[in-house]
CSV table of C-alpha atoms and ligand atoms in Angstrom, one decimal:
chain,number,residue,atom,x,y,z
R,1036,MET,CA,-32.0,98.0,33.9
R,1037,LYS,CA,-35.3,99.4,34.8
R,1038,ILE,CA,-37.2,102.5,33.9
R,1039,ALA,CA,-40.4,104.1,35.3
R,1040,LYS,CA,-43.1,104.9,32.7
R,1041,ARG,CA,-42.9,108.5,33.2
R,1042,THR,CA,-41.8,109.2,35.3
R,1043,VAL,CA,-38.8,110.2,33.1
R,1044,LYS,CA,-38.2,111.9,30.0
R,1045,PRO,CA,-38.6,110.6,26.7
R,1046,THR,CA,-35.2,111.5,25.9
R,1047,ASP,CA,-33.0,110.7,29.3
R,1048,PRO,CA,-30.0,108.9,28.5
R,1049,ALA,CA,-30.8,106.2,30.0
R,1050,ARG,CA,-34.2,105.5,29.1
R,1051,VAL,CA,-32.6,105.9,25.3
R,1052,ALA,CA,-29.9,103.4,26.9
R,1053,ALA,CA,-32.7,101.0,27.6
R,1054,ILE,CA,-33.9,101.4,24.2
R,1055,LEU,CA,-31.1,100.6,22.4
R,1056,ALA,CA,-30.1,97.7,25.0
R,1057,GLU,CA,-33.9,95.7,23.8
R,1058,LEU,CA,-33.0,96.6,20.2
R,1059,ARG,CA,-30.1,95.4,20.1
R,1060,LYS,CA,-31.0,92.0,21.9
R,1061,ALA,CA,-33.7,91.8,19.8
R,1062,TYR,CA,-31.8,91.9,16.6
R,1063,PRO,CA,-28.6,91.3,17.5
R,1064,ASP,CA,-26.8,90.5,13.8
R,1065,VAL,CA,-29.1,93.1,11.6
R,1066,VAL,CA,-28.2,94.7,8.1
R,1067,CYS,CA,-28.8,96.5,5.3
R,1068,ALA,CA,-31.7,94.1,3.4
R,1069,LEU,CA,-31.0,95.6,0.1
R,1070,ILE,CA,-28.5,92.8,-1.9
R,1071,HIS,CA,-25.0,94.8,-2.6
R,1072,LYS,CA,-21.8,93.7,-3.7
R,1073,ASN,CA,-19.5,96.9,-3.6
R,1074,ALA,CA,-20.4,100.4,-2.6
R,1075,TRP,CA,-21.6,101.5,-6.1
R,1076,GLU,CA,-24.5,98.7,-6.2
R,1077,LEU,CA,-25.4,99.7,-2.3
R,1078,THR,CA,-25.8,102.9,-4.2
R,1079,VAL,CA,-28.6,102.5,-6.2
R,1080,ALA,CA,-30.0,100.0,-4.3
R,1081,THR,CA,-30.8,103.0,-2.3
R,1082,ILE,CA,-31.7,105.1,-5.0
R,1083,LEU,CA,-33.7,102.7,-6.7
R,1084,SER,CA,-35.8,102.1,-3.3
R,1085,ALA,CA,-37.5,105.4,-3.2
R,1086,GLN,CA,-41.2,105.4,-2.7
R,1087,CYS,CA,-40.3,100.9,-3.1
R,1088,THR,CA,-39.3,97.9,-1.3
R,1089,ASP,CA,-36.1,96.7,-0.5
R,1090,VAL,CA,-37.7,93.3,-1.8
R,1091,ARG,CA,-38.5,94.5,-5.2
R,1092,VAL,CA,-35.2,96.2,-5.5
R,1093,ASN,CA,-33.6,93.2,-5.2
R,1094,LEU,CA,-35.3,91.6,-7.7
R,1095,VAL,CA,-34.3,94.2,-10.3
R,1096,THR,CA,-30.9,94.8,-9.5
R,1097,PRO,CA,-28.8,91.5,-10.9
R,1098,ALA,CA,-30.5,92.1,-14.3
R,1099,LEU,CA,-29.8,95.7,-13.9
R,1100,PHE,CA,-26.0,95.4,-12.8
R,1101,LYS,CA,-25.6,92.5,-15.5
R,1102,ALA,CA,-26.4,94.9,-18.0
R,1103,PHE,CA,-24.1,97.2,-16.8
R,1104,PRO,CA,-21.9,96.3,-13.7
R,1105,THR,CA,-19.8,99.6,-13.6
R,1106,PRO,CA,-20.5,103.2,-12.9
R,1107,LYS,CA,-18.4,103.7,-16.6
R,1108,ALA,CA,-21.0,101.3,-18.1
R,1109,MET,CA,-24.2,102.7,-16.1
R,1110,ALA,CA,-23.4,106.1,-17.0
R,1111,ALA,CA,-23.5,105.1,-21.2
R,1112,ALA,CA,-26.9,103.3,-20.7
R,1113,SER,CA,-28.7,104.5,-22.8
R,1114,LEU,CA,-31.8,106.2,-21.2
R,1115,PRO,CA,-34.6,103.7,-22.5
R,1116,GLU,CA,-32.8,100.9,-21.4
R,1117,LEU,CA,-31.8,102.3,-17.5
R,1118,GLU,CA,-35.5,102.7,-17.4
R,1119,GLU,CA,-36.8,99.6,-19.0
R,1120,LEU,CA,-34.8,97.6,-15.9
R,1121,VAL,CA,-36.0,99.8,-13.0
R,1122,ARG,CA,-39.9,100.3,-14.6
R,1123,THR,CA,-41.5,97.6,-11.7
R,1124,THR,CA,-39.4,100.2,-8.4
R,1125,GLY,CA,-42.8,102.8,-10.1
R,1126,PHE,CA,-40.6,106.7,-10.7
R,1127,PHE,CA,-38.9,105.0,-12.6
R,1128,ARG,CA,-37.8,107.7,-15.3
R,1129,ALA,CA,-36.4,110.4,-12.4
R,1130,LYS,CA,-34.7,107.2,-10.8
R,1131,ALA,CA,-33.2,105.9,-14.6
R,1132,LYS,CA,-31.7,109.5,-14.8
R,1133,ASN,CA,-30.8,109.8,-11.6
R,1134,ILE,CA,-28.8,106.7,-11.0
R,1135,LYS,CA,-26.6,107.7,-15.0
R,1136,GLY,CA,-26.0,110.8,-13.3
R,1137,ALA,CA,-25.2,109.4,-10.4
R,1138,ALA,CA,-22.9,106.8,-13.0
R,1139,ARG,CA,-20.7,110.0,-14.5
R,1140,VAL,CA,-20.0,112.0,-11.6
R,1141,VAL,CA,-19.0,108.8,-10.0
R,1142,THR,CA,-16.4,107.9,-13.5
R,1143,GLU,CA,-16.1,111.7,-14.0
R,1144,GLU,CA,-15.5,113.2,-10.9
R,1145,PHE,CA,-14.0,111.0,-8.8
R,1146,GLY,CA,-12.4,107.5,-10.4
R,1147,GLY,CA,-15.1,105.3,-10.1
R,1148,LYS,CA,-15.6,105.0,-7.0
R,1149,VAL,CA,-17.8,106.1,-4.9
R,1150,PRO,CA,-16.8,108.7,-2.6
R,1151,GLN,CA,-16.6,108.3,1.4
R,1152,THR,CA,-17.8,111.8,2.7
R,1153,MET,CA,-21.4,113.3,3.0
R,1154,GLU,CA,-20.3,116.3,0.9
R,1155,GLU,CA,-19.4,114.6,-1.9
R,1156,MET,CA,-21.5,111.9,-1.9
R,1157,LEU,CA,-24.6,114.6,-1.8
R,1158,ARG,CA,-23.1,116.1,-5.5
R,1159,LEU,CA,-24.3,112.4,-6.6
R,1160,PRO,CA,-28.1,113.4,-8.5
R,1161,GLY,CA,-31.0,110.8,-7.1
R,1162,VAL,CA,-28.4,111.0,-3.2
R,1163,ALA,CA,-29.6,113.2,-0.5
R,1164,ARG,CA,-28.6,112.6,3.3
R,1165,LYS,CA,-30.3,109.1,4.1
R,1166,THR,CA,-29.0,107.4,1.1
R,1167,ALA,CA,-25.5,109.4,1.5
R,1168,ASN,CA,-26.0,107.3,5.1
R,1169,VAL,CA,-26.8,104.2,4.0
R,1170,VAL,CA,-23.5,104.2,2.1
R,1171,LEU,CA,-21.0,105.4,4.5
R,1172,GLY,CA,-22.5,103.8,7.0
R,1173,SER,CA,-23.5,100.3,5.4
R,1174,TRP,CA,-20.8,100.2,3.4
R,1175,TYR,CA,-17.6,101.8,4.4
R,1176,GLY,CA,-18.2,102.0,8.2
R,1177,ILE,CA,-18.3,105.9,8.3
R,1178,ALA,CA,-20.4,107.3,11.2
R,1179,VAL,CA,-21.7,110.8,9.9
R,1180,GLY,CA,-25.4,111.1,10.3
R,1181,VAL,CA,-28.7,108.8,11.3
R,1182,VAL,CA,-30.3,106.9,8.3
R,1183,VAL,CA,-33.9,108.3,8.4
R,1184,ASP,CA,-36.3,106.4,6.5
R,1185,THR,CA,-40.5,106.0,7.1
R,1186,HIS,CA,-40.1,103.3,9.4
R,1187,VAL,CA,-37.1,105.3,11.3
R,1188,MET,CA,-39.0,108.0,11.4
R,1189,ARG,CA,-42.8,106.4,12.6
R,1190,LEU,CA,-40.9,105.1,14.9
R,1191,SER,CA,-38.7,107.3,16.4
R,1192,ARG,CA,-41.8,109.8,16.8
R,1193,ARG,CA,-43.6,106.2,18.1
R,1194,LEU,CA,-40.7,106.5,21.2
R,1195,GLU,CA,-40.4,110.5,22.1
R,1196,LEU,CA,-37.4,109.9,21.0
R,1197,THR,CA,-38.2,113.3,18.1
R,1198,LYS,CA,-41.0,115.1,17.0
R,1199,ASN,CA,-40.3,117.0,14.2
R,1200,THR,CA,-41.4,115.1,10.7
R,1201,ALA,CA,-39.3,116.9,8.6
R,1202,PRO,CA,-36.1,114.1,8.0
R,1203,VAL,CA,-33.5,116.1,8.0
R,1204,LYS,CA,-34.8,118.0,11.2
R,1205,VAL,CA,-35.2,113.9,12.5
R,1206,GLU,CA,-31.8,113.0,12.4
R,1207,LYS,CA,-30.6,115.8,14.1
R,1208,ASP,CA,-32.7,114.7,17.4
R,1209,LEU,CA,-31.4,111.5,17.0
R,1210,MET,CA,-27.5,112.5,16.6
R,1211,LYS,CA,-28.1,114.5,19.4
R,1212,ILE,CA,-30.0,111.3,22.0
R,1213,LEU,CA,-27.4,108.7,20.6
R,1214,PRO,CA,-23.9,107.8,21.0
R,1215,PRO,CA,-22.1,107.7,17.3
R,1216,ASP,CA,-21.2,104.5,17.5
R,1217,ARG,CA,-24.6,102.9,17.7
R,1218,TRP,CA,-26.3,105.9,14.9
R,1219,ILE,CA,-25.4,103.0,12.0
R,1220,ALA,CA,-26.6,100.0,13.6
R,1221,PHE,CA,-30.0,101.7,15.8
R,1222,SER,CA,-31.7,102.4,11.5
R,1223,HIS,CA,-30.9,98.9,11.0
R,1224,GLU,CA,-32.8,98.2,14.1
R,1225,LEU,CA,-35.4,100.7,13.9
R,1226,ILE,CA,-36.3,99.8,10.5
R,1227,HIS,CA,-36.5,95.7,10.8
R,1228,HIS,CA,-38.7,96.5,13.9
R,1229,GLY,CA,-40.7,98.8,12.1
R,1230,ARG,CA,-41.4,96.0,9.4
R,1231,GLN,CA,-41.8,93.1,12.1
R,1232,VAL,CA,-43.5,94.4,15.0
R,1233,CYS,CA,-44.5,98.5,14.8
R,1234,VAL,CA,-45.8,98.6,11.2
R,1235,ALA,CA,-47.7,101.3,10.7
R,1236,ARG,CA,-51.1,100.1,12.0
R,1237,LYS,CA,-52.5,98.4,13.7
R,1238,PRO,CA,-48.7,97.8,15.9
R,1239,ARG,CA,-48.2,94.7,17.3
R,1240,CYS,CA,-47.1,95.9,21.1
R,1241,VAL,CA,-48.1,92.5,22.5
R,1242,ASP,CA,-45.0,91.0,20.8
R,1243,CYS,CA,-42.7,93.8,21.2
R,1244,SER,CA,-39.7,93.7,23.2
R,1245,LEU,CA,-39.9,97.9,24.2
R,1246,GLU,CA,-43.9,98.3,25.3
R,1247,ARG,CA,-42.3,98.6,28.9
R,1248,LEU,CA,-40.1,101.3,27.4
R,1249,CYS,CA,-42.8,103.4,25.2
R,1250,ASN,CA,-46.1,105.6,25.8
R,1251,SER,CA,-47.3,105.8,22.1
R,1252,GLY,CA,-50.7,107.1,21.9
R,1253,ASP,CA,-50.8,104.4,18.8
R,1254,LYS,CA,-50.5,101.5,21.2
R,1255,THR,CA,-52.7,97.7,21.1
R,1256,TRP,CA,-51.7,96.6,23.7
R,1257,SER,CA,-50.5,97.6,27.0
R,1258,SER,CA,-48.7,96.3,29.7
R,1259,ALA,CA,-49.5,97.9,32.5
C,2743,SF4,S1,-45.5,99.7,22.2
C,2743,SF4,FE1,-46.4,99.1,20.1
C,2743,SF4,S2,-45.6,100.9,19.5
C,2743,SF4,FE2,-44.4,101.4,21.4
C,2743,SF4,S3,-42.9,100.9,19.6
C,2743,SF4,FE3,-43.5,98.7,20.3
C,2743,SF4,S4,-45.5,97.6,18.6
C,2743,SF4,FE4,-44.1,100.6,18.3
């Protein structure tokens, strides 16, 4: 599909479709980078991933889940024990408190099973829309929104899919222009693209498959 660079609206459905097609081609089998065996582990790993790399979280979670394998066990854990186990992910006091609190709510209010609706997910301490979207989308396959992390935010703005900077507004903009059956994969693809190519400083535009569709002022190279 040939899309003229500056003659179409950034959110023109044909341009958006072209971006989606390029992303799918570049990242055909993309999955969540956080290692997990179930919805509960993914919930905890996502809470821990705030202001931290997935690589670091993946180093921490095996010992955490070995010590406290279920929400019930984690709810009964002492805060100092949890703090020690998650210390290297940063903000460890708040994170330990949140995962213990989330474990308690999952155990007491949801029978030990991570809930499957946005409304219920938001009842868990430490869980905002981003974490809820990760778990609902990646584990349960339920698309109720779009995960907006730092990569999705940066790339959506560079690709002019949004002008907003507040995650909830960016998510709303993306939900308006993306087909719902691409909400889950789109975030994974953009996160990978943001890590590998469209990095925060000096994006590698010369290697970017979206380059001909991108008019970002941050571009470091242009084919035009
Ligand atoms: S062309 Fe450059 S700025 Fe645009 S999406 Fe690709 S890497 Fe990012």
